[in-house]
Amino acid sequence: MTMAKGRGGKDGERQRAIEPGESLTVRNRRRWFVVSYDIPDDRRRTKVMKTLNGFGKRVQYSVFECDLKQADLERLCALLRRLIDERQDDVRIYGLCDVCVDKVVMLGLAQRHASRAYVVV
């Protein structure tokens, strides 16, 4: 089984197993995304929050950090498009490259959360 270098952990690096048949193509590579939203309608805002909970970690009231493959990002965008009202709602998804993730400055209670744990058995 091959190991791939990733982000997270104490030293800023972690390793995860590459699934059989998986290659490190752009489509299979994970990237960090920051998703923020401003949605005036309580019901739509709650649905967006619950959807995002399935993709990442809530780090502030209307901000999530997500560690996603390209396919996951596409699925998330499709789900969000169905939930929001494009005339009223504002959803922003910021992709962070590996270098940018390492340059994030956090103050106060902010902590970098670890991405999903991978266990090799």
mmCIF file with all atom_site columns, C-alpha atoms in Angstrom:
data_model
loop_
_atom_site.group_PDB
_atom_site.id
_atom_site.type_symbol
_atom_site.label_atom_id
_atom_site.label_alt_id
_atom_site.label_comp_id
_atom_site.label_asym_id
_atom_site.label_entity_id
_atom_site.label_seq_id
_atom_site.pdbx_PDB_ins_code
_atom_site.Cartn_x
_atom_site.Cartn_y
_atom_site.Cartn_z
_atom_site.occupancy
_atom_site.B_iso_or_equiv
_atom_site.pdbx_formal_charge
_atom_site.auth_seq_id
_atom_site.auth_comp_id
_atom_site.auth_asym_id
_atom_site.auth_atom_id
_atom_site.pdbx_PDB_model_num
ATOM 1   C CA . MET A 1 1   ? 0.000   0.000  0.000  1.00 0.00 ? 1   MET A CA 1
ATOM 2   C CA . THR A 1 2   ? 1.380   3.421  -0.962 1.00 0.00 ? 2   THR A CA 1
ATOM 3   C CA . MET A 1 3   ? 1.294   6.435  1.333  1.00 0.00 ? 3   MET A CA 1
ATOM 4   C CA . ALA A 1 4   ? 0.450   9.974  0.242  1.00 0.00 ? 4   ALA A CA 1
ATOM 5   C CA . LYS A 1 5   ? 1.610   13.129 1.975  1.00 0.00 ? 5   LYS A CA 1
ATOM 6   C CA . GLY A 1 6   ? -1.198  15.358 3.237  1.00 0.00 ? 6   GLY A CA 1
ATOM 7   C CA . ARG A 1 7   ? -1.964  18.270 5.553  1.00 0.00 ? 7   ARG A CA 1
ATOM 8   C CA . GLY A 1 8   ? -2.904  18.345 9.210  1.00 0.00 ? 8   GLY A CA 1
ATOM 9   C CA . GLY A 1 9   ? -1.468  16.895 12.348 1.00 0.00 ? 9   GLY A CA 1
ATOM 10  C CA . LYS A 1 10  ? 0.991   18.360 14.791 1.00 0.00 ? 10  LYS A CA 1
ATOM 11  C CA . ASP A 1 11  ? 3.821   18.967 12.312 1.00 0.00 ? 11  ASP A CA 1
ATOM 12  C CA . GLY A 1 12  ? 1.506   20.098 9.538  1.00 0.00 ? 12  GLY A CA 1
ATOM 13  C CA . GLU A 1 13  ? 1.947   16.742 7.795  1.00 0.00 ? 13  GLU A CA 1
ATOM 14  C CA . ARG A 1 14  ? 0.083   13.490 7.917  1.00 0.00 ? 14  ARG A CA 1
ATOM 15  C CA . GLN A 1 15  ? -0.038  10.454 5.740  1.00 0.00 ? 15  GLN A CA 1
ATOM 16  C CA . ARG A 1 16  ? -2.972  8.522  4.471  1.00 0.00 ? 16  ARG A CA 1
ATOM 17  C CA . ALA A 1 17  ? -3.275  5.348  2.492  1.00 0.00 ? 17  ALA A CA 1
ATOM 18  C CA . ILE A 1 18  ? -4.028  5.603  -1.197 1.00 0.00 ? 18  ILE A CA 1
ATOM 19  C CA . GLU A 1 19  ? -6.994  3.421  -1.990 1.00 0.00 ? 19  GLU A CA 1
ATOM 20  C CA . PRO A 1 20  ? -6.435  0.524  -4.434 1.00 0.00 ? 20  PRO A CA 1
ATOM 21  C CA . GLY A 1 21  ? -6.665  1.853  -7.962 1.00 0.00 ? 21  GLY A CA 1
ATOM 22  C CA . GLU A 1 22  ? -6.436  5.472  -6.762 1.00 0.00 ? 22  GLU A CA 1
ATOM 23  C CA . SER A 1 23  ? -3.772  7.733  -8.175 1.00 0.00 ? 23  SER A CA 1
ATOM 24  C CA . LEU A 1 24  ? -2.706  11.196 -7.102 1.00 0.00 ? 24  LEU A CA 1
ATOM 25  C CA . THR A 1 25  ? -4.528  12.854 -9.966 1.00 0.00 ? 25  THR A CA 1
ATOM 26  C CA . VAL A 1 26  ? -6.024  16.290 -9.516 1.00 0.00 ? 26  VAL A CA 1
ATOM 27  C CA . ARG A 1 27  ? -9.432  14.653 -9.135 1.00 0.00 ? 27  ARG A CA 1
ATOM 28  C CA . ASN A 1 28  ? -8.285  12.425 -6.237 1.00 0.00 ? 28  ASN A CA 1
ATOM 29  C CA . ARG A 1 29  ? -6.178  15.030 -4.463 1.00 0.00 ? 29  ARG A CA 1
ATOM 30  C CA . ARG A 1 30  ? -7.655  16.691 -1.402 1.00 0.00 ? 30  ARG A CA 1
ATOM 31  C CA . ARG A 1 31  ? -7.546  20.465 -0.902 1.00 0.00 ? 31  ARG A CA 1
ATOM 32  C CA . TRP A 1 32  ? -8.620  22.769 1.900  1.00 0.00 ? 32  TRP A CA 1
ATOM 33  C CA . PHE A 1 33  ? -11.603 25.025 1.275  1.00 0.00 ? 33  PHE A CA 1
ATOM 34  C CA . VAL A 1 34  ? -13.086 27.729 3.452  1.00 0.00 ? 34  VAL A CA 1
ATOM 35  C CA . VAL A 1 35  ? -16.838 28.089 2.977  1.00 0.00 ? 35  VAL A CA 1
ATOM 36  C CA . SER A 1 36  ? -18.623 31.145 4.331  1.00 0.00 ? 36  SER A CA 1
ATOM 37  C CA . TYR A 1 37  ? -22.236 32.131 3.960  1.00 0.00 ? 37  TYR A CA 1
ATOM 38  C CA . ASP A 1 38  ? -24.626 34.976 4.676  1.00 0.00 ? 38  ASP A CA 1
ATOM 39  C CA . ILE A 1 39  ? -28.205 33.770 4.377  1.00 0.00 ? 39  ILE A CA 1
ATOM 40  C CA . PRO A 1 40  ? -31.036 35.917 5.774  1.00 0.00 ? 40  PRO A CA 1
ATOM 41  C CA . ASP A 1 41  ? -33.666 33.161 5.861  1.00 0.00 ? 41  ASP A CA 1
ATOM 42  C CA . ASP A 1 42  ? -33.397 30.968 8.996  1.00 0.00 ? 42  ASP A CA 1
ATOM 43  C CA . ARG A 1 43  ? -34.752 27.856 7.307  1.00 0.00 ? 43  ARG A CA 1
ATOM 44  C CA . ARG A 1 44  ? -32.384 28.015 4.299  1.00 0.00 ? 44  ARG A CA 1
ATOM 45  C CA . ARG A 1 45  ? -29.446 28.930 6.551  1.00 0.00 ? 45  ARG A CA 1
ATOM 46  C CA . THR A 1 46  ? -30.096 25.869 8.726  1.00 0.00 ? 46  THR A CA 1
ATOM 47  C CA . LYS A 1 47  ? -30.257 23.600 5.668  1.00 0.00 ? 47  LYS A CA 1
ATOM 48  C CA . VAL A 1 48  ? -26.975 25.012 4.353  1.00 0.00 ? 48  VAL A CA 1
ATOM 49  C CA . MET A 1 49  ? -25.333 24.555 7.769  1.00 0.00 ? 49  MET A CA 1
ATOM 50  C CA . LYS A 1 50  ? -26.500 20.924 7.995  1.00 0.00 ? 50  LYS A CA 1
ATOM 51  C CA . THR A 1 51  ? -25.269 20.239 4.470  1.00 0.00 ? 51  THR A CA 1
ATOM 52  C CA . LEU A 1 52  ? -21.856 21.738 5.227  1.00 0.00 ? 52  LEU A CA 1
ATOM 53  C CA . ASN A 1 53  ? -21.623 19.684 8.437  1.00 0.00 ? 53  ASN A CA 1
ATOM 54  C CA . GLY A 1 54  ? -21.407 16.612 6.206  1.00 0.00 ? 54  GLY A CA 1
ATOM 55  C CA . PHE A 1 55  ? -18.419 18.030 4.325  1.00 0.00 ? 55  PHE A CA 1
ATOM 56  C CA . GLY A 1 56  ? -16.295 19.815 6.904  1.00 0.00 ? 56  GLY A CA 1
ATOM 57  C CA . LYS A 1 57  ? -15.947 21.362 10.334 1.00 0.00 ? 57  LYS A CA 1
ATOM 58  C CA . ARG A 1 58  ? -17.714 24.461 11.521 1.00 0.00 ? 58  ARG A CA 1
ATOM 59  C CA . VAL A 1 59  ? -15.066 26.895 12.777 1.00 0.00 ? 59  VAL A CA 1
ATOM 60  C CA . GLN A 1 60  ? -17.239 30.002 13.208 1.00 0.00 ? 60  GLN A CA 1
ATOM 61  C CA . TYR A 1 61  ? -20.960 30.663 13.098 1.00 0.00 ? 61  TYR A CA 1
ATOM 62  C CA . SER A 1 62  ? -21.140 30.924 9.284  1.00 0.00 ? 62  SER A CA 1
ATOM 63  C CA . VAL A 1 63  ? -17.718 29.544 8.329  1.00 0.00 ? 63  VAL A CA 1
ATOM 64  C CA . PHE A 1 64  ? -16.654 25.973 7.605  1.00 0.00 ? 64  PHE A CA 1
ATOM 65  C CA . GLU A 1 65  ? -13.276 24.450 6.748  1.00 0.00 ? 65  GLU A CA 1
ATOM 66  C CA . CYS A 1 66  ? -13.445 21.463 4.445  1.00 0.00 ? 66  CYS A CA 1
ATOM 67  C CA . ASP A 1 67  ? -10.810 19.010 3.196  1.00 0.00 ? 67  ASP A CA 1
ATOM 68  C CA . LEU A 1 68  ? -12.288 17.892 -0.139 1.00 0.00 ? 68  LEU A CA 1
ATOM 69  C CA . LYS A 1 69  ? -11.566 16.005 -3.313 1.00 0.00 ? 69  LYS A CA 1
ATOM 70  C CA . GLN A 1 70  ? -12.687 17.710 -6.536 1.00 0.00 ? 70  GLN A CA 1
ATOM 71  C CA . ALA A 1 71  ? -15.688 15.362 -6.806 1.00 0.00 ? 71  ALA A CA 1
ATOM 72  C CA . ASP A 1 72  ? -16.744 16.263 -3.241 1.00 0.00 ? 72  ASP A CA 1
ATOM 73  C CA . LEU A 1 73  ? -16.480 19.965 -4.057 1.00 0.00 ? 73  LEU A CA 1
ATOM 74  C CA . GLU A 1 74  ? -18.641 19.529 -7.151 1.00 0.00 ? 74  GLU A CA 1
ATOM 75  C CA . ARG A 1 75  ? -21.237 17.573 -5.160 1.00 0.00 ? 75  ARG A CA 1
ATOM 76  C CA . LEU A 1 76  ? -21.231 20.223 -2.407 1.00 0.00 ? 76  LEU A CA 1
ATOM 77  C CA . CYS A 1 77  ? -21.740 23.044 -4.937 1.00 0.00 ? 77  CYS A CA 1
ATOM 78  C CA . ALA A 1 78  ? -24.610 21.173 -6.580 1.00 0.00 ? 78  ALA A CA 1
ATOM 79  C CA . LEU A 1 79  ? -26.313 20.631 -3.205 1.00 0.00 ? 79  LEU A CA 1
ATOM 80  C CA . LEU A 1 80  ? -25.836 24.264 -2.164 1.00 0.00 ? 80  LEU A CA 1
ATOM 81  C CA . ARG A 1 81  ? -27.223 25.556 -5.483 1.00 0.00 ? 81  ARG A CA 1
ATOM 82  C CA . ARG A 1 82  ? -30.441 23.639 -4.794 1.00 0.00 ? 82  ARG A CA 1
ATOM 83  C CA . LEU A 1 83  ? -30.744 25.083 -1.285 1.00 0.00 ? 83  LEU A CA 1
ATOM 84  C CA . ILE A 1 84  ? -29.965 28.757 -1.706 1.00 0.00 ? 84  ILE A CA 1
ATOM 85  C CA . ASP A 1 85  ? -31.910 31.652 -3.197 1.00 0.00 ? 85  ASP A CA 1
ATOM 86  C CA . GLU A 1 86  ? -29.427 33.272 -5.579 1.00 0.00 ? 86  GLU A CA 1
ATOM 87  C CA . ARG A 1 87  ? -31.239 36.623 -5.280 1.00 0.00 ? 87  ARG A CA 1
ATOM 88  C CA . GLN A 1 88  ? -30.784 36.803 -1.482 1.00 0.00 ? 88  GLN A CA 1
ATOM 89  C CA . ASP A 1 89  ? -28.055 34.442 -0.324 1.00 0.00 ? 89  ASP A CA 1
ATOM 90  C CA . ASP A 1 90  ? -24.269 34.801 -0.432 1.00 0.00 ? 90  ASP A CA 1
ATOM 91  C CA . VAL A 1 91  ? -22.109 31.658 -0.305 1.00 0.00 ? 91  VAL A CA 1
ATOM 92  C CA . ARG A 1 92  ? -18.358 31.882 -0.882 1.00 0.00 ? 92  ARG A CA 1
ATOM 93  C CA . ILE A 1 93  ? -15.947 28.993 -1.295 1.00 0.00 ? 93  ILE A CA 1
ATOM 94  C CA . TYR A 1 94  ? -12.248 29.823 -1.069 1.00 0.00 ? 94  TYR A CA 1
ATOM 95  C CA . GLY A 1 95  ? -9.779  27.157 -2.194 1.00 0.00 ? 95  GLY A CA 1
ATOM 96  C CA . LEU A 1 96  ? -6.458  27.102 -0.370 1.00 0.00 ? 96  LEU A CA 1
ATOM 97  C CA . CYS A 1 97  ? -3.302  25.663 -1.898 1.00 0.00 ? 97  CYS A CA 1
ATOM 98  C CA . ASP A 1 98  ? -0.851  23.742 0.301  1.00 0.00 ? 98  ASP A CA 1
ATOM 99  C CA . VAL A 1 99  ? 1.367   26.814 0.685  1.00 0.00 ? 99  VAL A CA 1
ATOM 100 C CA . CYS A 1 100 ? -1.605  29.038 1.600  1.00 0.00 ? 100 CYS A CA 1
ATOM 101 C CA . VAL A 1 101 ? -2.849  26.605 4.256  1.00 0.00 ? 101 VAL A CA 1
ATOM 102 C CA . ASP A 1 102 ? 0.535   26.759 5.965  1.00 0.00 ? 102 ASP A CA 1
ATOM 103 C CA . LYS A 1 103 ? 0.382   30.584 5.977  1.00 0.00 ? 103 LYS A CA 1
ATOM 104 C CA . VAL A 1 104 ? -3.008  30.891 7.688  1.00 0.00 ? 104 VAL A CA 1
ATOM 105 C CA . VAL A 1 105 ? -2.692  33.152 10.736 1.00 0.00 ? 105 VAL A CA 1
ATOM 106 C CA . MET A 1 106 ? -4.969  32.249 13.647 1.00 0.00 ? 106 MET A CA 1
ATOM 107 C CA . LEU A 1 107 ? -5.470  34.409 16.709 1.00 0.00 ? 107 LEU A CA 1
ATOM 108 C CA . GLY A 1 108 ? -7.362  33.941 19.954 1.00 0.00 ? 108 GLY A CA 1
ATOM 109 C CA . LEU A 1 109 ? -9.271  30.684 20.252 1.00 0.00 ? 109 LEU A CA 1
ATOM 110 C CA . ALA A 1 110 ? -8.667  29.684 16.628 1.00 0.00 ? 110 ALA A CA 1
ATOM 111 C CA . GLN A 1 111 ? -7.219  26.206 16.127 1.00 0.00 ? 111 GLN A CA 1
ATOM 112 C CA . ARG A 1 112 ? -6.436  24.252 13.004 1.00 0.00 ? 112 ARG A CA 1
ATOM 113 C CA . HIS A 1 113 ? -8.640  21.214 13.039 1.00 0.00 ? 113 HIS A CA 1
ATOM 114 C CA . ALA A 1 114 ? -7.358  17.884 11.848 1.00 0.00 ? 114 ALA A CA 1
ATOM 115 C CA . SER A 1 115 ? -8.944  16.538 8.723  1.00 0.00 ? 115 SER A CA 1
ATOM 116 C CA . ARG A 1 116 ? -10.625 13.161 8.663  1.00 0.00 ? 116 ARG A CA 1
ATOM 117 C CA . ALA A 1 117 ? -8.472  10.498 10.209 1.00 0.00 ? 117 ALA A CA 1
ATOM 118 C CA . TYR A 1 118 ? -7.296  7.652  8.016  1.00 0.00 ? 118 TYR A CA 1
ATOM 119 C CA . VAL A 1 119 ? -6.503  4.321  9.567  1.00 0.00 ? 119 VAL A CA 1
ATOM 120 C CA . VAL A 1 120 ? -4.405  1.726  7.811  1.00 0.00 ? 120 VAL A CA 1
ATOM 121 C CA . VAL A 1 121 ? -5.276  -1.774 8.978  1.00 0.00 ? 121 VAL A CA 1
#
